[in-house]
Short mmCIF file of C-alpha atoms in Angstrom, two decimals:
data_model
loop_
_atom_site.label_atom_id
_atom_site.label_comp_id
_atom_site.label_asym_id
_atom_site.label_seq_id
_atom_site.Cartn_x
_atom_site.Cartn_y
_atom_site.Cartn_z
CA UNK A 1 37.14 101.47 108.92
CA UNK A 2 36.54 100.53 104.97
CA UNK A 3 36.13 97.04 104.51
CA UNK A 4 39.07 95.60 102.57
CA UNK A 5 39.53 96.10 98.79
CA UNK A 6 39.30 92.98 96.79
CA UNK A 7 39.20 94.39 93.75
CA UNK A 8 42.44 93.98 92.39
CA UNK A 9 42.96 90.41 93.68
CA UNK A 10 45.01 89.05 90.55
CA UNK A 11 43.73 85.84 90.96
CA UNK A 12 39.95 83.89 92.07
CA UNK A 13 39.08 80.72 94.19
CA UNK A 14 39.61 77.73 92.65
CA UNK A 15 38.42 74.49 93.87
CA UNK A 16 39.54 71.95 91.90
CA UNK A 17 37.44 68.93 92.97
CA UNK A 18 34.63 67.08 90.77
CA UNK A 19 31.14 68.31 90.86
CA UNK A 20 30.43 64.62 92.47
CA UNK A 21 33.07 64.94 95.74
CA UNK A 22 31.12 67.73 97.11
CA UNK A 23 28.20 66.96 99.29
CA UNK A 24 26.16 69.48 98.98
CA UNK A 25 23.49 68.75 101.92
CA UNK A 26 21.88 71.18 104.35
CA UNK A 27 24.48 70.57 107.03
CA UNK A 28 27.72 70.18 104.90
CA UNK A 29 30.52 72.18 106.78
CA UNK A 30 32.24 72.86 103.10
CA UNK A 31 30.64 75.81 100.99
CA UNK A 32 28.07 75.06 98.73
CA UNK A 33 26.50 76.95 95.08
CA UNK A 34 24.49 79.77 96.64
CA UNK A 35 26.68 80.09 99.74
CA UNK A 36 29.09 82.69 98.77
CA UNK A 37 26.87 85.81 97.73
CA UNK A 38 24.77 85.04 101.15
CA UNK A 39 27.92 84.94 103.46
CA UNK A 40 29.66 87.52 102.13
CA UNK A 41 26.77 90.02 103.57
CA UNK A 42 26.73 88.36 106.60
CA UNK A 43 30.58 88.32 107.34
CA UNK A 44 31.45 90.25 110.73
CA UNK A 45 34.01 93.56 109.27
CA UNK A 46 36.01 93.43 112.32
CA UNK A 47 37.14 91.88 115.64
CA UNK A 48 34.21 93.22 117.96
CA UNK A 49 31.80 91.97 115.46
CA UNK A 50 33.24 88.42 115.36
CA UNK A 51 31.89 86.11 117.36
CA UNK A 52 33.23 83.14 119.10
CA UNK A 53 36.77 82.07 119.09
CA UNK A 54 37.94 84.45 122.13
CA UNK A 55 41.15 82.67 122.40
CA UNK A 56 42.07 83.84 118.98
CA UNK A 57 40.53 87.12 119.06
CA UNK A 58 42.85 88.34 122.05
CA UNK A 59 45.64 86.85 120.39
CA UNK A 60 45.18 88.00 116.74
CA UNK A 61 44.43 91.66 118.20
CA UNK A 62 47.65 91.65 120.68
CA UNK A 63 49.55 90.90 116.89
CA UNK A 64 47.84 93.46 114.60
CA UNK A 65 47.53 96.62 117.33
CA UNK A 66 52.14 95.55 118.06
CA UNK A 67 52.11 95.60 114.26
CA UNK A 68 50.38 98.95 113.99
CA UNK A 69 52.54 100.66 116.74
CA UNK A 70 55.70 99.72 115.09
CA UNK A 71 54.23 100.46 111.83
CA UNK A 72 55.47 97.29 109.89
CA UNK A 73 53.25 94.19 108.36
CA UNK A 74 52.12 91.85 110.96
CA UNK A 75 53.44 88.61 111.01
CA UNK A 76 52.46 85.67 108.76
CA UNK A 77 49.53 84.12 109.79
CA UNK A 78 47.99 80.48 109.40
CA UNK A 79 44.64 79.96 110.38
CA UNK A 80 43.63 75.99 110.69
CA UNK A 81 40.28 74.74 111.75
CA UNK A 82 37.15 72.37 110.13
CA UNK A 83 35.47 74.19 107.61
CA UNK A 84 32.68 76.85 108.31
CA UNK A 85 34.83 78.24 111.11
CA UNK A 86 35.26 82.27 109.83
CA UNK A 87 39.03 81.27 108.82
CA UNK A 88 38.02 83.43 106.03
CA UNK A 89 36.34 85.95 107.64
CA UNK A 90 39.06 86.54 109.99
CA UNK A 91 41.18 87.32 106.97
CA UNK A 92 39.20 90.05 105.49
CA UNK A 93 39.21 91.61 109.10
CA UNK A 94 42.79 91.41 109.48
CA UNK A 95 42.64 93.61 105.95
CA UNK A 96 40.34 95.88 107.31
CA UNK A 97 42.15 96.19 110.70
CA UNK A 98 45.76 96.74 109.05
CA UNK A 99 43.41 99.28 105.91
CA UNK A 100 45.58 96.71 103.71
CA UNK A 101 43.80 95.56 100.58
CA UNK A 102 43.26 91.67 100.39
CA UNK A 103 44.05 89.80 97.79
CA UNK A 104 42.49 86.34 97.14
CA UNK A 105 43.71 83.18 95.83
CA UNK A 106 43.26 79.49 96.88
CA UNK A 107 46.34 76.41 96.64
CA UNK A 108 44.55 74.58 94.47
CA UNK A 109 45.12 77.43 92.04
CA UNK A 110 48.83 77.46 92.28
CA UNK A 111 50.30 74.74 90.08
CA UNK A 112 53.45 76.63 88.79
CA UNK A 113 55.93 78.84 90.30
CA UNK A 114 54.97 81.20 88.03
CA UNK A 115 51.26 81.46 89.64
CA UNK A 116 52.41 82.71 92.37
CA UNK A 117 55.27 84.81 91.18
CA UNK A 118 52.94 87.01 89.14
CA UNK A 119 50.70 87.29 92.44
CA UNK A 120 53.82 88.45 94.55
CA UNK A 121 55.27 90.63 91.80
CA UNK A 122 51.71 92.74 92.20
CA UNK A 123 51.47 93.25 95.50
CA UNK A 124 51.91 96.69 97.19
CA UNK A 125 53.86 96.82 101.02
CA UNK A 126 51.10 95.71 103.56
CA UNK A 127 48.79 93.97 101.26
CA UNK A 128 47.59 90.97 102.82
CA UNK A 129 47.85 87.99 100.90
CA UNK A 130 45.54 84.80 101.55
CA UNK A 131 45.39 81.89 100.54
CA UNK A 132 42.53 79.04 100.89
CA UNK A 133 43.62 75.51 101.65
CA UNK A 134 47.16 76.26 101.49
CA UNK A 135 48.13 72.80 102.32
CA UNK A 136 47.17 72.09 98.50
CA UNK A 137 49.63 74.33 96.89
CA UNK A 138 52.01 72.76 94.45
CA UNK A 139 55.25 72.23 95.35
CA UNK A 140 57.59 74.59 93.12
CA UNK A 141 54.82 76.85 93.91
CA UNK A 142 55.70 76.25 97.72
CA UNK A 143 59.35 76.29 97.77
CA UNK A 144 59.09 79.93 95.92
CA UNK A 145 57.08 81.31 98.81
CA UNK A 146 59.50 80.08 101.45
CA UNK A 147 61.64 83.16 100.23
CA UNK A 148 58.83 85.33 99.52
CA UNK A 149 57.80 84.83 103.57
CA UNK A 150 61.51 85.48 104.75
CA UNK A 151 63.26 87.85 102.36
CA UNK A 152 60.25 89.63 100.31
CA UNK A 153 62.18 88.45 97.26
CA UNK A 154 61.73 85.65 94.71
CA UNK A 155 64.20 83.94 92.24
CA UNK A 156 62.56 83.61 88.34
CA UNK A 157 64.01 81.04 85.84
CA UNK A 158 64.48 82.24 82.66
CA UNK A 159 65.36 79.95 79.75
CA UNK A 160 65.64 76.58 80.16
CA UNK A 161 68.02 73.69 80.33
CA UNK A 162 72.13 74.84 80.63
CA UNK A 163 71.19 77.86 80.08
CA UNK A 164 68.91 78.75 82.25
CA UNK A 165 69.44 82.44 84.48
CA UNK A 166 67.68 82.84 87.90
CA UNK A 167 67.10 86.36 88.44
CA UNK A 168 65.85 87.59 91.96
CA UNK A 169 62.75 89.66 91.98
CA UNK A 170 62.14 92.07 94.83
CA UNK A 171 58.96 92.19 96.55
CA UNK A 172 56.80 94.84 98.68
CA UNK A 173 56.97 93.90 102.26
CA UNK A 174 53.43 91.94 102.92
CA UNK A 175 51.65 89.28 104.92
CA UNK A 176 50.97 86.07 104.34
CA UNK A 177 47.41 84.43 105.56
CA UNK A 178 47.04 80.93 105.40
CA UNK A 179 43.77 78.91 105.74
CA UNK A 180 43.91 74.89 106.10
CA UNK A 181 41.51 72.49 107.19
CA UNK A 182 44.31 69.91 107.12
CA UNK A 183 46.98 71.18 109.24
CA UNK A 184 48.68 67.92 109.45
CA UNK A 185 49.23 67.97 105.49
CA UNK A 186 51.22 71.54 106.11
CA UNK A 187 55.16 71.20 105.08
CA UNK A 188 57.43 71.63 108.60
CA UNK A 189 59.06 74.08 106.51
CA UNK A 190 55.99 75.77 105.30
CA UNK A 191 54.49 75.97 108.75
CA UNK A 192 57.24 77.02 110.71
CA UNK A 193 57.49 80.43 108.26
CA UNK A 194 53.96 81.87 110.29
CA UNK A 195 54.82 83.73 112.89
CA UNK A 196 51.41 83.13 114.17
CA UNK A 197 49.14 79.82 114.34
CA UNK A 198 45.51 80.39 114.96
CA UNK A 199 43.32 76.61 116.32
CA UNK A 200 39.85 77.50 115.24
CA UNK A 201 37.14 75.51 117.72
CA UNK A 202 33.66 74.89 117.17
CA UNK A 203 30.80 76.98 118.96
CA UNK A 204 29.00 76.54 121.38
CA UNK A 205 25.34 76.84 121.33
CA UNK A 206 24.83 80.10 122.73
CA UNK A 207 27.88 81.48 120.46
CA UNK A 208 25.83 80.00 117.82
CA UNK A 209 22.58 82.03 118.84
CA UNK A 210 24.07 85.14 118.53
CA UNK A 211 25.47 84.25 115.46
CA UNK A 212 22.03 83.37 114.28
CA UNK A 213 20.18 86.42 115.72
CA UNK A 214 22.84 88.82 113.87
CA UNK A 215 22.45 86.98 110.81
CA UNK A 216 18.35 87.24 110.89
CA UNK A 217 18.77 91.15 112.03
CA UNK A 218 21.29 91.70 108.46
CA UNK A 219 18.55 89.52 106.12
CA UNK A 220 15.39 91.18 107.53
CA UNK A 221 14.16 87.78 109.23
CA UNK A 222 11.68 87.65 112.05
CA UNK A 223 12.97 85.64 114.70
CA UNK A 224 12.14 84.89 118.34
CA UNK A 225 15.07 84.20 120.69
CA UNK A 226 13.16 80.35 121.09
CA UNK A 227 13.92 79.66 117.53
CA UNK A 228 17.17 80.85 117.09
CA UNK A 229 18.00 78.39 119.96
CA UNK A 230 17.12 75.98 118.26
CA UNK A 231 18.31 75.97 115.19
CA UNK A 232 21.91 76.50 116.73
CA UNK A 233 21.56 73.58 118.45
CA UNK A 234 21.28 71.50 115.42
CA UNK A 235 23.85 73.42 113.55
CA UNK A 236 26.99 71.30 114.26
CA UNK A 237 28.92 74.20 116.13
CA UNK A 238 29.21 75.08 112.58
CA UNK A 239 28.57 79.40 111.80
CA UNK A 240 28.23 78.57 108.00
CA UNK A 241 25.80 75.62 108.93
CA UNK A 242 23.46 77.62 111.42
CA UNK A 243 23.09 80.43 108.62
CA UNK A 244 22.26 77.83 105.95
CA UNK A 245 19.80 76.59 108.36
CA UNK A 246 18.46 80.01 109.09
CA UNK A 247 17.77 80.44 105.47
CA UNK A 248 16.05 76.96 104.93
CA UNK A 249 13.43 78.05 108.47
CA UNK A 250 13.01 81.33 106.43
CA UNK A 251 11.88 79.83 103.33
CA UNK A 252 9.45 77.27 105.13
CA UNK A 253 7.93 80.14 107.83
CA UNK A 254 7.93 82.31 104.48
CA UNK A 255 5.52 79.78 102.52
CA UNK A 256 4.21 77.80 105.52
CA UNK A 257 3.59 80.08 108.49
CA UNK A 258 3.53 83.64 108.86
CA UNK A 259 6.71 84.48 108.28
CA UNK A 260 7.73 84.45 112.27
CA UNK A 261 10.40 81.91 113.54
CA UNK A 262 9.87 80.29 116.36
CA UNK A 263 10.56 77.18 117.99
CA UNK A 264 7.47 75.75 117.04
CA UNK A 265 8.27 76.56 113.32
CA UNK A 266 11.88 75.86 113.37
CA UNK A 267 11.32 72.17 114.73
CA UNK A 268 8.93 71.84 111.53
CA UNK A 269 10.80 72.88 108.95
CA UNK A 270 14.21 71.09 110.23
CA UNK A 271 11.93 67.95 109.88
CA UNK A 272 11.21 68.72 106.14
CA UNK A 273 14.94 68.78 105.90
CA UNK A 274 15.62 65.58 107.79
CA UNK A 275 17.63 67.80 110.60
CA UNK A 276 17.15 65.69 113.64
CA UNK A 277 17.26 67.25 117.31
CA UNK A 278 21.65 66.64 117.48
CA UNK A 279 22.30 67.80 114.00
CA UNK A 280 22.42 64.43 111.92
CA UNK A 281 20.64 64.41 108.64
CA UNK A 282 19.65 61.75 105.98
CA UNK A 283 22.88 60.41 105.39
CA UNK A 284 24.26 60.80 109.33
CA UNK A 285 21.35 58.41 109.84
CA UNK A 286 21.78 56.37 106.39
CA UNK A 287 25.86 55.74 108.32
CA UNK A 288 24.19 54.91 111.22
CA UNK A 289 21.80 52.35 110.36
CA UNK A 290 23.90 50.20 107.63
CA UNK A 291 26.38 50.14 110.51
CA UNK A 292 23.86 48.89 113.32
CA UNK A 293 21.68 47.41 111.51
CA UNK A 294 23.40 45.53 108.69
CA UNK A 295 26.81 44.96 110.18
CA UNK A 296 25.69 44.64 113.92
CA UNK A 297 27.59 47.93 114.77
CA UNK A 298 30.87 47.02 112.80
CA UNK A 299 33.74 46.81 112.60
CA UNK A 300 33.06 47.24 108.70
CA UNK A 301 35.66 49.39 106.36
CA UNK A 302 34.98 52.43 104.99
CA UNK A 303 34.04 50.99 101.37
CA UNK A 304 31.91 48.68 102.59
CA UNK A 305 30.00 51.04 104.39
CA UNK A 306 30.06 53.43 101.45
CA UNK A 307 28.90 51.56 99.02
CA UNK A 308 25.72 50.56 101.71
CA UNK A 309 24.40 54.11 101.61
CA UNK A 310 24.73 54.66 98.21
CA UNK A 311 27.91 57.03 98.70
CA UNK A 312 31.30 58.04 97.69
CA UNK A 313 34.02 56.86 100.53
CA UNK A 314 35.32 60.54 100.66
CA UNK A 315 31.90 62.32 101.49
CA UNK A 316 31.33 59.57 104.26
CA UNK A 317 34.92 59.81 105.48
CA UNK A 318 35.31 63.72 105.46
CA UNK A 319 31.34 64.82 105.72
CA UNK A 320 29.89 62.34 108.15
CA UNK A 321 32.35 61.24 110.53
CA UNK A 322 33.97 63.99 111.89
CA UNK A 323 30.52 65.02 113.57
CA UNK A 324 29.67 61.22 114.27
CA UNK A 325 33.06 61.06 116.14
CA UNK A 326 32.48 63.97 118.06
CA UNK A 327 29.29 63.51 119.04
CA UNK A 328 30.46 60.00 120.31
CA UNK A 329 28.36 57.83 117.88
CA UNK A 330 31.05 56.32 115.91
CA UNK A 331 34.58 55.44 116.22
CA UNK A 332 37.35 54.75 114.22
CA UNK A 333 39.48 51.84 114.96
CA UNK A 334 42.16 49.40 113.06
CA UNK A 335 39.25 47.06 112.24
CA UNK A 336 36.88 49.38 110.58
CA UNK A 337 34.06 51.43 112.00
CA UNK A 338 32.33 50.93 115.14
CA UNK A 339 28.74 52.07 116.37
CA UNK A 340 28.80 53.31 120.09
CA UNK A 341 26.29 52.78 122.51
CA UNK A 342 25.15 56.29 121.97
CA UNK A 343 24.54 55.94 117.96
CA UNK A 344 22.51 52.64 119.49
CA UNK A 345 20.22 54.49 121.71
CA UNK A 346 19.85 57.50 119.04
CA UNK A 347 18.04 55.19 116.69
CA UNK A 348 16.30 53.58 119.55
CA UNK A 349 17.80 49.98 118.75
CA UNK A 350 18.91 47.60 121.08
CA UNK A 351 22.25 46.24 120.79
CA UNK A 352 21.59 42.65 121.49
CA UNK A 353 18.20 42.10 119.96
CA UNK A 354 18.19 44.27 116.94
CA UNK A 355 21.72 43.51 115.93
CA UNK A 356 21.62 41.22 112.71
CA UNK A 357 22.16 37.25 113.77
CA UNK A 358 24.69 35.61 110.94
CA UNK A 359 24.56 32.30 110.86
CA UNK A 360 28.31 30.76 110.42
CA UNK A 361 27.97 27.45 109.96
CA UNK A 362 31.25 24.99 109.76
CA UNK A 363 33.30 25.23 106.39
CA UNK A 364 32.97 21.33 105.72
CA UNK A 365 29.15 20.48 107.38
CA UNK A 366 27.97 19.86 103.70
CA UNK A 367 30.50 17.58 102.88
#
């Protein structure tokens, strides 16, 4: 089947944070400049070419092939995970499964009511609909689409003040794909409009190898089964990580080596990128060490750990511990942050002898 058609989509991604909130390092989950044109080649086009996430697979095939039999749009569907999951590419393959076309849009871009009403108003019966970080959609913008999602009809204002007329708008019959990396921040009323919740996990390693492989086989890369191994094993359980790393151990075995990767050269060139054997980079490691070795493995705030690595509070609170947590290096507690034993023994400190002795000496000794 034709991949979907994006080519009418009325209105583009928007992401409305400042250049400085993005991290843009090699093992940032979130997308990064250079990202897109790369992963849009290397997107699977339809459920037997995505890989991972069998749980939702069955499931989201069970709705589209019920939908197809009765020959009506599937369900809404919401789509939550970390970022770098495929919540995306599931979307274009639930397009190309339905031969819908896919239209584009992100909550960030929907400040008015009117946004979305001129997206609605376009749409044709069965086009699918999604849109990016939903959970960051204005609110008259969200109240419209709880009777777009029910009744395929919207209410316009026209005029203002006493005056004002709402007039109801019919709309084509269509689903509704939702993407979120912040579930929690979803609206019960907003959430309980999708017929269908899909709980994106992370990969395993060998999920990530074949992920890896694929990806080298699409960009002409040379790669032994040894060093695709191990580059998914530092890639966070992360798809869009592993193929950013893939294309980091092309460009060194490209200038470096012969072109070939292999474990050998994938070790190397993760090294020049400060990739360590679990995944952590420079400022995993930068967390890490203030922590241990400055505040004796904590509890410290977030602030005051920020400002010890040189970094905004947001890119250590959303970029570096989620993986530190779930690797078991750091935890969060009322007090502040807390170094494990594990994030200890990864930077080969001990806890007693190399954690900073302060001195407290009584308020009034001077006096």
């Amino acid at each position: 089947m034709s991949p979907p058609d994006t080519s009418g989509d009325e209105v583009d991604e928007v992401d409305e944070r400042a250049p400085g909130d993005v991290f843009e390092g090699v093992v940032a989950p979130t997308e990064v400049p250079g990202d897109s044109d790369v992963e849009a080649s290397l997107r699977p086009r339809s459920l037997a070419e995505f890989v991972g996430q069998v749980r939702v697979r069955e499931q989201l095939e069970l709705v589209l092939s019920g939908a197809k039999l009765r020959g009506t749009p599937p369900d809404h569907v919401l789509l939550a995970g970390p970022p770098g999951l495929g919540k995306t590419s599931l979307s274009m393959i639930i397009a190309s499964e339905m031969g819908a076309a896919l239209r584009l849009t992100s909550g960030p871009a929907l400040e008015r009511a009117g946004d979305l009403a001129a997206i609605l108003s376009n749409l044709v019966e069965g086009d699918i609909l999604f849109i990016d970080e939903i959970h960051r959609i204005a609110r008259p913008a969200e109240e419209m689409l709880y009777l777009a999602m029910e009744d395929f009809r919207v209410d316009v204002m026209v005029g203002k003040g006493p005056g004002a007329t709402s007039i109801p708008l019919e709309i084509a019959p269509f689903t509704l794909v939702g993407a979120t990396t912040r579930s929690g921040q979803l609206t019960s009323p907003l959430r309980d409009r999708f017929g269908f919740t899909a709980h994106m996990e992370f990969y395993s390693a060998a999920e990530l190898t074949t992920v890896i492989t694929r990806s080298a086989a699409i960009l002409g890369i040379e790669l032994r089964p040894d060093g695709a191994a191990e580059i998914a094993r530092r890639s966070r359980g992360t798809p869009r990580i592993a193929n950013r790393l893939l294309r980091r151990v092309r460009d060194y075995a490209q200038v470096r080596a012969d072109g070939i990767i292999t474990r050998q050269i994938a070790r190397a060139a993760l090294a020049v990128y400060d990739v360590d054997e679990l995944g952590l980079d420079r400022l995993d490691r930068s967390v890490l060490n203030a922590l241990c070795r400055s505040f004796g493995g904590g509890p410290v705030g977030l602030t005051t750990l920020a400002v010890a690595v040189g970094e905004e509070s947001t890119t250590v609170e959303e970029v570096c511990e989620p993986f530190l947590v779930r690797v078991g290096m750091l935890a969060r507690t009322r007090q502040g942050r807390v170094a494990t034993p594990a994030a200890w023994e990864h930077l080969g400190l001990s806890m007693g002898r190399d954690a900073p002795r302060v001195s407290q000496a009584p308020l009034f000794d001077e006096l």
